[in-house]
Amino acid sequence: MDDEEGLYAKLKLLNERLWEGRASRPQIIRWLDNFPETAHTAGKCALLYLLSRFMYFGDNEIRELVRALYRDCYRYPIMENVRRDHQHTTDVSFIHSRLADELRATRFLALGNPAESGTYLLYYFRQENKLPLDLFINRTQLFTGGLATGDRALRQAGVSRYIFIDDFCGSGNQAVYYSRVVREMKAIGLAAQVPIQVHYYVLVATSQGLHRVRRKTQFDSAECVVELDSSYKCFGDESRYFPEGSEPALREACEAISRKHGARLYPEHPLGYRDSQLLVGLHHNTPNNTLPIIWYAEDRLPQWEPIFRRYPKTRTAGGAA
Amino acid sequence: MTQPPPNPFNITKATDFSDEQIVRTWVDLPGDGFFTIADPTSPMPMILSGGKGSGRTHLMRYFSYPVQKLRHPGDILASLKTDGYVGVYLRCTGLNAGRFHGKGQSSEVWDVVFAYYMDLWLTQLTLQTMGEALAGQPEFLAQQPGICMEILNIIDTSGLPQASTIESLIGVLHQLQRDIDVSVNNVALDRRLDVNIRATRGELVFRIPQIFTRRFSGLDGIQILYLVDELENLTEAQQRYIQTLIREREAPTSFKVGARRYGLRTYKTLSADEENREGSEFQMVFLDRDHIENHARYTNFARSLIARRIVEAYPPIGSADQVAEKLDGFFEDMDRTPYMQAETSFLAAQQVEERPYFTKLKKQLSAIHFTNREASEIVNRLSVPDLPLVEKLNVFLFYQDWSRRQHLLTASASIAQQCAHYLKRDPAATRHVQAMAHFRTDLFAQLLRDSGQKQRYLGLSTLIDMSAGLPRNLLQILKYTFKWASFNGQEPFSVEPIKRDAQQSGVMEASHWFFEDARVVGDHGREVEQSIERLATLFRQLRYSDKPVECSLITFSADLSFVRQEARAVIKLAEEWSLLISIPGGQRDRNTGAVDPKFELNPMLCPRWDLPISRRGAISLSKAEVNAIFYPLREVEFDTVIRDRLGRMMAPFRSSSSASEALPGFGD
Amino acid sequence: MVIDYTIFYKEKVRSPAEINGRWDVFISAFNESERVTAVFEAVQSTEKHWLIHPEYGFAAYELPSGDHIFPSQHLHEADFILEYTAAAGLNISGARICVDSTGFMRPQLMCLLKWLHEQGCDQFDVLYTDPVRYAEAERTQFTKGPVVEVRQVAGYEGQHVPDSGGNDLLLIGAGYDHELIRRVAEDKASARKTELFGLPSLSPEMYQESVLRASNAAEAMGGNEQDILFAPANDPFVTAQVIHEVVERERGRQRLANLYLSPLGTKAQTLGFALYYLTECRGSAASVIFPFARHYTRETTKGIAHIWKYTFEFPASTPVGSDHRANLTSGSS
């Protein structure tokens, strides 16, 4: 592992190239000052090392990921089907026009509550992929009628595909929670003999979370653009951050510090929501699956200076707040 | 999220500048300017060379027509008359000349094809330039069909369309070029080279300018200057054609050929026994050498360049002249007072007996059976608690006496006495005065090293000196420094000067970058790299020894006549790639009277090995040492060199009757 | 005519047994890793050809056995491929061809694709297999020795235009080895430079890693914060499309005299560069340039993560609205 200078050099590069200036030296030092362990070089280097492995998706990257989401999860499978159904045609205009037909019968919406980060994501998604505004709806526009009156129906006529878009899937809890509506949608569709598909596309997901979504929801498919397998669990058995052959002392130090302070900051989940132990952040927010020492920033005690702060979502019962 | 402040030194290469930027940021040499070094109106061909980043391309582009046009908005022809030339700029890399080689064809065939291709390429550029420059001239337009006809007469036009305008003529020639491209590109897969050579080599290059000037009086007195840049992209055989053109030059054309040092492969022409000679067929200018030999002028130039960049990036800051005046203030510097108290205060705060050089000394004395009390007594005598640098000097003088086998207790007393005089500024304390004058920077460096601190390369002058005549290096150092300052939360060029830590980090990063960037291409790259490492290691060991003999040592001389041929080749490559700088005048050998070549390690490399930036002393290397450093057959050869040299310089000092460390190189 | 490379078929499977297709000729470049040998074994093809790269220095006893082994002494990619195609007596017309790109060196691979294309093969499949694990060293380098020269790849040489302005564009597909990027960038020092990064990357962290490594070549790439391009690291079709769009944009701004392409990233990226060139650059002022070394390391990757199958197609230009193409005889469904 690099010494302190080497780590700062790497962080400087990250700051310049990828982290959008969010981790200059003064900012890093303010964060390090949270930890009494940094009085010793070993402690300081352990924290700098953890920080140097943080994976951040900035504005440019998010924009590219939403492009990839549309292009690879939505668009390609449709074009592939069109080709297969038409003797493998390579007539691009024809394929595009069929794609346009499918698109007209598609609606995109954010997974969670409109006030949550999903909505900004939809905006990027629409902008980057140059999609018409009327393809985007929110949850309140899904149905007409009420459950009580018994005339519940899908409001969008002629729509056969609904795509729920999300930015991050950690444990999968959120997706599972918000997906209750899918069952209802599909039931209505079935009853009306209008088969509909409902998909879940997320930018960044853990393998575990995605797997949970696939198992526990009625989505026709759940896809992500960036998948974090178990090696991204910081202190897990297959951690890429402390591979076989690396210094055990480093890992021990990192884990001990993260746990100790994490316990103060986020007592129920000292190493990130549901013990996810991630080191990931996005341009607009840091998921709470990431180690709390990275992101914790609340108005109440304990006092803490984050390095990639998290803006808390609105709390909902049962959801990951 | 913060928007980083703009880095004035972001662009370090001419190639990343647009033509407008070249004009806008142009800084001329102080005094009579660049045009005196490289006069574009001179008919004598010139080879402009230098290391990477010497400013060669920048200068050549400044001469080129697109930039001439920007420099003189308005009546372009009048401007060209004032300039006295029109610059036709060619980058050799555009030819993709690597194609004209092998693939089952003989080298004679490639010589012919390449020459023809080059002629077509140059001609297209010339016609483009002339066509554009003369577009608004009625007299020229009237002459245009005649000019085109005469040009077409130079080549075999069978099967070619007519052309009565410059534009259509360019089209015809471009098609000829494309035909060659198709043929050459397909040779790899077809094994058949089918090229119709329609003109004798050189004809197009020289006749066309003559046709223009003969037919259009507006071009009287205007030289057509072929600016052939990036010659290093051509093979030796291909360069012979360029040399041929130089030799066969005809008015009104001339040449300025740009080539990196290492890329100048030959001065021979295509005729078997002909070789162009400097001063005879061409003039040679090494831009960086020029800068190094005119240090004051280069420093001024550098300061103007930096000031101009800062003003470009931060216009409110003032005029370039104003900024140039206060440039030093933008960079935190060291305390350069005689005893450097501010720099050594961290030691002054320490207990004398705990200061690292004294701890070491005591250990060394104990190893030769001095008692603790005696050792402490010596330390006591040598110590000057408030002035660690003077203390260090005393220790150094003590080591000198030790190596001369003097009585140590007596020596320490004598040094103490002289020191007292020295501190009272008594000029009679010559030993101290002279030693400090020579070894001050080395002693300070040792102090830092002993205390586990980084070496200090601070202050604008240091940064300029480090660039060793290559403006690009200076820009690179500043670029990195600026980035570090930004990262560290500073706002450079505003209120406070750029702090030390940013400068240190920037300098070190630039040093590493230079070493990587100057990587010699080809099979010998590794050897050159390793030999530079060995040389630098030797210098470092000597610098940080107990009793260095040469001060500020980054220079060596050697008689290379009988060293291994490979070692000589490595040294030559290292020089061509600017890792070593040749010192003009060499070193006169005291014994033989002959002048040996002398080389300095490029100052850009020095921080990497904690070496000084400026050179003073030099060592003379024996044949064995040169071999061991530059082409050892076994690893142990170099270890032996180090051991032998160092033995004389480390306590308890191997027995040596001679006080001088340079033994003449007899045998192996 | 609108060009859209992203319509082309691609398939991803987890094991060699799942590879979908039957071919007449299967061409692979030999190395000892499981991802190359297991695929060769499992693929269903009438003939299977092993090409042997001399750069890897395989001794006779290390070579595979079989009817169609093609060793070579040729280092130049054109000689290597021409020798093979002559010896193999390949009859292209109507044949179903599949090339496993995994073990191939890039210039030779590109040369082979060009040859197939020139011979009139307007459709063939290309496989690529990702390993489970790379040894650290070869994630970073594929050359063992220094770069000896940067030159055009045989078959990918353009007809360039003399230009004294800054209208040359160099598009580098960034890989892990910053030295290669540096050398190529230096070779076309006067060109405008653009870097293409793999995002999404093979594994999420690889994107960040590749950007960091590429920054070591930042000075050679130029001080201007040039455009950065993205394409998925394992998708040649999107790669080709991204290149297409950038070039069209530059042409639109009339800033493009000469185009230089250099694929230094993943194999899939290289395939994308080749596809773009073969489809759009014939006879134009565009070349693929590449840094050549004298020595190359043999790979020792482990395992098989997944196998990609890409179907390369070169449709004849079909006017808008015309009928679908005749049946493609394809190894896929």
CSV table of N, CA and C in Angstrom, one decimal, chain C residues 74-157:
chain,number,residue,atom,x,y,z
C,74,HIS,N,5.9,-15.2,-38.8
C,74,HIS,CA,5.7,-13.8,-39.2
C,74,HIS,C,5.3,-12.9,-38.1
C,75,LEU,N,6.0,-11.8,-37.9
C,75,LEU,CA,5.6,-10.8,-36.9
C,75,LEU,C,4.7,-9.8,-37.5
C,76,HIS,N,4.8,-9.5,-38.7
C,76,HIS,CA,4.0,-8.4,-39.3
C,76,HIS,C,2.6,-9.0,-39.6
C,77,GLU,N,1.6,-8.3,-39.2
C,77,GLU,CA,0.2,-8.8,-39.1
C,77,GLU,C,-0.3,-9.2,-40.5
C,78,ALA,N,0.1,-8.5,-41.5
C,78,ALA,CA,-0.3,-8.8,-42.9
C,78,ALA,C,0.3,-10.2,-43.3
C,79,ASP,N,1.6,-10.3,-43.1
C,79,ASP,CA,2.2,-11.6,-43.5
C,79,ASP,C,1.6,-12.7,-42.7
C,80,PHE,N,1.4,-12.5,-41.4
C,80,PHE,CA,0.8,-13.6,-40.6
C,80,PHE,C,-0.5,-14.0,-41.2
C,81,ILE,N,-1.4,-13.1,-41.4
C,81,ILE,CA,-2.7,-13.5,-41.9
C,81,ILE,C,-2.7,-14.1,-43.3
C,82,LEU,N,-1.9,-13.5,-44.2
C,82,LEU,CA,-1.8,-14.0,-45.6
C,82,LEU,C,-1.3,-15.4,-45.6
C,83,GLU,N,-0.3,-15.6,-44.8
C,83,GLU,CA,0.2,-17.0,-44.7
C,83,GLU,C,-0.9,-18.0,-44.3
C,84,TYR,N,-1.6,-17.6,-43.3
C,84,TYR,CA,-2.6,-18.5,-42.8
C,84,TYR,C,-3.7,-18.7,-43.8
C,85,THR,N,-4.2,-17.6,-44.4
C,85,THR,CA,-5.3,-17.8,-45.3
C,85,THR,C,-4.9,-18.6,-46.5
C,86,ALA,N,-3.7,-18.5,-47.0
C,86,ALA,CA,-3.2,-19.3,-48.1
C,86,ALA,C,-3.1,-20.7,-47.7
C,87,ALA,N,-2.5,-21.0,-46.5
C,87,ALA,CA,-2.3,-22.4,-46.1
C,87,ALA,C,-3.7,-23.0,-45.8
C,88,ALA,N,-4.6,-22.3,-45.3
C,88,ALA,CA,-5.9,-22.9,-44.9
C,88,ALA,C,-6.8,-23.1,-46.1
C,89,GLY,N,-6.5,-22.4,-47.2
C,89,GLY,CA,-7.3,-22.5,-48.4
C,89,GLY,C,-8.8,-22.2,-48.1
C,90,LEU,N,-8.9,-21.1,-47.4
C,90,LEU,CA,-10.3,-20.8,-46.9
C,90,LEU,C,-11.2,-20.4,-48.1
C,91,ASN,N,-12.3,-21.1,-48.1
C,91,ASN,CA,-13.3,-20.7,-49.2
C,91,ASN,C,-14.5,-20.0,-48.5
C,92,ILE,N,-14.5,-18.7,-48.7
C,92,ILE,CA,-15.4,-17.9,-47.9
C,92,ILE,C,-16.9,-18.0,-48.4
C,93,SER,N,-17.1,-18.1,-49.7
C,93,SER,CA,-18.4,-17.9,-50.2
C,93,SER,C,-19.4,-18.9,-49.6
C,94,GLY,N,-20.4,-18.4,-48.9
C,94,GLY,CA,-21.5,-19.2,-48.3
C,94,GLY,C,-21.1,-19.8,-47.0
C,95,ALA,N,-19.8,-19.7,-46.6
C,95,ALA,CA,-19.4,-20.4,-45.4
C,95,ALA,C,-19.8,-19.7,-44.2
C,96,ARG,N,-20.1,-20.4,-43.1
C,96,ARG,CA,-20.4,-19.8,-41.8
C,96,ARG,C,-19.2,-19.7,-41.0
C,97,ILE,N,-18.7,-18.5,-40.7
C,97,ILE,CA,-17.4,-18.4,-40.1
C,97,ILE,C,-17.6,-17.8,-38.7
C,98,CYS,N,-16.7,-18.3,-37.8
C,98,CYS,CA,-16.7,-17.7,-36.5
C,98,CYS,C,-15.3,-17.5,-36.0
C,99,VAL,N,-15.0,-16.4,-35.5
C,99,VAL,CA,-13.6,-16.1,-35.0
C,99,VAL,C,-13.7,-15.9,-33.5
C,100,ASP,N,-12.8,-16.6,-32.8
C,100,ASP,CA,-12.7,-16.3,-31.4
C,100,ASP,C,-11.6,-15.3,-31.2
C,101,SER,N,-12.0,-14.1,-30.8
C,101,SER,CA,-11.0,-13.0,-30.7
C,101,SER,C,-10.2,-13.1,-29.4
C,102,THR,N,-10.6,-13.9,-28.5
C,102,THR,CA,-10.0,-13.9,-27.1
C,102,THR,C,-8.5,-13.9,-27.1
C,103,GLY,N,-7.9,-14.9,-27.9
C,103,GLY,CA,-6.5,-15.1,-27.8
C,103,GLY,C,-5.7,-14.3,-28.8
C,104,PHE,N,-6.4,-13.6,-29.7
C,104,PHE,CA,-5.7,-12.9,-30.8
C,104,PHE,C,-5.0,-11.6,-30.3
C,105,MET,N,-3.9,-11.4,-31.0
C,105,MET,CA,-3.3,-10.0,-30.8
C,105,MET,C,-4.1,-9.1,-31.7
C,106,ARG,N,-4.2,-7.9,-31.2
C,106,ARG,CA,-5.1,-6.9,-31.9
C,106,ARG,C,-4.8,-6.7,-33.3
C,107,PRO,N,-3.6,-6.3,-33.7
C,107,PRO,CA,-3.4,-6.0,-35.2
C,107,PRO,C,-3.7,-7.2,-36.1
C,108,GLN,N,-3.4,-8.4,-35.6
C,108,GLN,CA,-3.6,-9.6,-36.4
C,108,GLN,C,-5.1,-9.9,-36.5
C,109,LEU,N,-5.8,-9.6,-35.4
C,109,LEU,CA,-7.3,-9.8,-35.4
C,109,LEU,C,-7.9,-8.9,-36.4
C,110,MET,N,-7.5,-7.6,-36.3
C,110,MET,CA,-8.0,-6.6,-37.2
C,110,MET,C,-7.8,-7.0,-38.7
C,111,CYS,N,-6.6,-7.4,-38.9
C,111,CYS,CA,-6.2,-7.8,-40.3
C,111,CYS,C,-7.0,-9.0,-40.8
C,112,LEU,N,-7.3,-9.9,-39.9
C,112,LEU,CA,-8.1,-11.0,-40.3
C,112,LEU,C,-9.5,-10.6,-40.7
C,113,LEU,N,-10.1,-9.7,-39.9
C,113,LEU,CA,-11.4,-9.2,-40.1
C,113,LEU,C,-11.5,-8.5,-41.4
C,114,LYS,N,-10.4,-7.7,-41.7
C,114,LYS,CA,-10.3,-7.0,-43.0
C,114,LYS,C,-10.3,-8.0,-44.1
C,115,TRP,N,-9.5,-9.0,-44.0
C,115,TRP,CA,-9.4,-10.0,-45.0
C,115,TRP,C,-10.8,-10.6,-45.3
C,116,LEU,N,-11.4,-11.0,-44.3
C,116,LEU,CA,-12.7,-11.6,-44.4
C,116,LEU,C,-13.7,-10.7,-45.2
C,117,HIS,N,-13.6,-9.5,-44.7
C,117,HIS,CA,-14.5,-8.4,-45.3
C,117,HIS,C,-14.2,-8.3,-46.8
C,118,GLU,N,-12.9,-8.1,-47.1
C,118,GLU,CA,-12.5,-7.9,-48.5
C,118,GLU,C,-12.9,-9.1,-49.4
C,119,GLN,N,-12.9,-10.3,-48.8
C,119,GLN,CA,-13.2,-11.5,-49.5
C,119,GLN,C,-14.7,-11.6,-49.8
C,120,GLY,N,-15.5,-10.7,-49.3
C,120,GLY,CA,-16.9,-10.7,-49.5
C,120,GLY,C,-17.7,-11.4,-48.4
C,121,CYS,N,-17.0,-11.7,-47.3
C,121,CYS,CA,-17.8,-12.3,-46.2
C,121,CYS,C,-18.6,-11.2,-45.6
C,122,ASP,N,-19.9,-11.1,-45.8
C,122,ASP,CA,-20.6,-10.0,-45.3
C,122,ASP,C,-21.3,-10.3,-43.9
C,123,GLN,N,-21.0,-11.5,-43.4
C,123,GLN,CA,-21.5,-11.7,-42.1
C,123,GLN,C,-20.7,-12.8,-41.4
C,124,PHE,N,-20.2,-12.6,-40.2
C,124,PHE,CA,-19.6,-13.6,-39.5
C,124,PHE,C,-19.7,-13.4,-38.0
C,125,ASP,N,-19.5,-14.4,-37.2
C,125,ASP,CA,-19.6,-14.2,-35.7
C,125,ASP,C,-18.2,-14.1,-35.1
C,126,VAL,N,-18.2,-13.3,-34.0
C,126,VAL,CA,-17.0,-13.1,-33.3
C,126,VAL,C,-17.3,-13.4,-31.8
C,127,LEU,N,-16.4,-14.2,-31.2
C,127,LEU,CA,-16.6,-14.5,-29.8
C,127,LEU,C,-15.6,-13.7,-29.0
C,128,TYR,N,-16.0,-13.5,-27.7
C,128,TYR,CA,-15.0,-13.0,-26.8
C,128,TYR,C,-15.4,-13.5,-25.4
C,129,THR,N,-14.4,-14.0,-24.7
C,129,THR,CA,-14.6,-14.6,-23.4
C,129,THR,C,-13.9,-13.8,-22.3
C,130,ASP,N,-14.7,-13.4,-21.3
C,130,ASP,CA,-14.1,-12.7,-20.1
C,130,ASP,C,-13.6,-13.7,-19.1
C,131,PRO,N,-12.5,-13.5,-18.5
C,131,PRO,CA,-12.1,-14.4,-17.5
C,131,PRO,C,-12.7,-14.1,-16.1
C,132,VAL,N,-12.6,-15.0,-15.2
C,132,VAL,CA,-13.0,-14.6,-13.8
C,132,VAL,C,-12.0,-13.7,-13.2
C,133,ARG,N,-10.8,-14.0,-13.4
C,133,ARG,CA,-9.7,-13.3,-12.8
C,133,ARG,C,-8.6,-13.0,-13.7
C,134,TYR,N,-8.1,-11.7,-13.6
C,134,TYR,CA,-6.8,-11.4,-14.3
C,134,TYR,C,-5.7,-11.4,-13.3
C,135,ALA,N,-4.6,-11.8,-13.6
C,135,ALA,CA,-3.4,-11.5,-12.7
C,135,ALA,C,-3.2,-10.0,-12.8
C,136,GLU,N,-2.8,-9.4,-11.8
C,136,GLU,CA,-2.6,-8.0,-11.7
C,136,GLU,C,-1.8,-7.4,-12.9
C,137,ALA,N,-0.7,-8.1,-13.1
C,137,ALA,CA,0.2,-7.6,-14.2
C,137,ALA,C,-0.5,-7.4,-15.5
C,138,GLU,N,-1.2,-8.5,-15.9
C,138,GLU,CA,-1.7,-8.3,-17.3
C,138,GLU,C,-2.9,-7.6,-17.4
C,139,ARG,N,-3.5,-7.2,-16.3
C,139,ARG,CA,-4.6,-6.2,-16.4
C,139,ARG,C,-4.0,-4.9,-16.9
C,140,THR,N,-2.7,-4.8,-16.6
C,140,THR,CA,-2.1,-3.5,-16.9
C,140,THR,C,-1.3,-3.4,-18.1
C,141,GLN,N,-0.8,-4.5,-18.5
C,141,GLN,CA,0.1,-4.5,-19.7
C,141,GLN,C,-0.1,-5.7,-20.6
C,142,PHE,N,-0.1,-5.5,-21.9
C,142,PHE,CA,0.1,-6.7,-22.7
C,142,PHE,C,1.5,-6.7,-23.3
C,143,THR,N,2.2,-5.7,-23.3
C,143,THR,CA,3.6,-5.8,-23.8
C,143,THR,C,4.6,-6.0,-22.7
C,144,LYS,N,5.6,-6.8,-23.0
C,144,LYS,CA,6.6,-7.0,-22.0
C,144,LYS,C,7.8,-6.1,-22.3
C,145,GLY,N,8.0,-5.8,-23.5
C,145,GLY,CA,9.1,-4.9,-23.8
C,145,GLY,C,8.6,-3.5,-24.1
C,146,PRO,N,9.6,-2.6,-24.4
C,146,PRO,CA,9.1,-1.3,-24.8
C,146,PRO,C,8.5,-1.2,-26.1
C,147,VAL,N,7.7,-0.1,-26.3
C,147,VAL,CA,7.1,0.1,-27.6
C,147,VAL,C,8.2,0.5,-28.6
C,148,VAL,N,8.2,-0.2,-29.7
C,148,VAL,CA,9.3,0.1,-30.7
C,148,VAL,C,8.8,1.1,-31.7
C,149,GLU,N,7.6,0.9,-32.2
C,149,GLU,CA,7.1,1.9,-33.2
C,149,GLU,C,5.6,2.0,-33.1
C,150,VAL,N,5.2,3.2,-33.5
C,150,VAL,CA,3.7,3.4,-33.7
C,150,VAL,C,3.5,3.5,-35.2
C,151,ARG,N,2.6,2.7,-35.7
C,151,ARG,CA,2.3,2.8,-37.2
C,151,ARG,C,0.9,2.3,-37.5
C,152,GLN,N,0.6,2.5,-38.7
C,152,GLN,CA,-0.7,2.1,-39.2
C,152,GLN,C,-0.8,0.5,-39.2
C,153,VAL,N,-2.0,0.0,-38.9
C,153,VAL,CA,-2.2,-1.4,-38.9
C,153,VAL,C,-2.5,-1.8,-40.4
C,154,ALA,N,-1.9,-2.9,-40.9
C,154,ALA,CA,-2.0,-3.3,-42.3
C,154,ALA,C,-3.5,-3.4,-42.6
C,155,GLY,N,-3.9,-2.8,-43.7
C,155,GLY,CA,-5.3,-2.9,-44.1
C,155,GLY,C,-6.1,-1.8,-43.5
C,156,TYR,N,-5.6,-1.0,-42.7
C,156,TYR,CA,-6.3,0.1,-42.1
C,156,TYR,C,-5.5,1.4,-42.3
C,157,GLU,N,-4.9,1.5,-43.5
C,157,GLU,CA,-4.2,2.7,-43.8
C,157,GLU,C,-5.1,3.6,-44.7
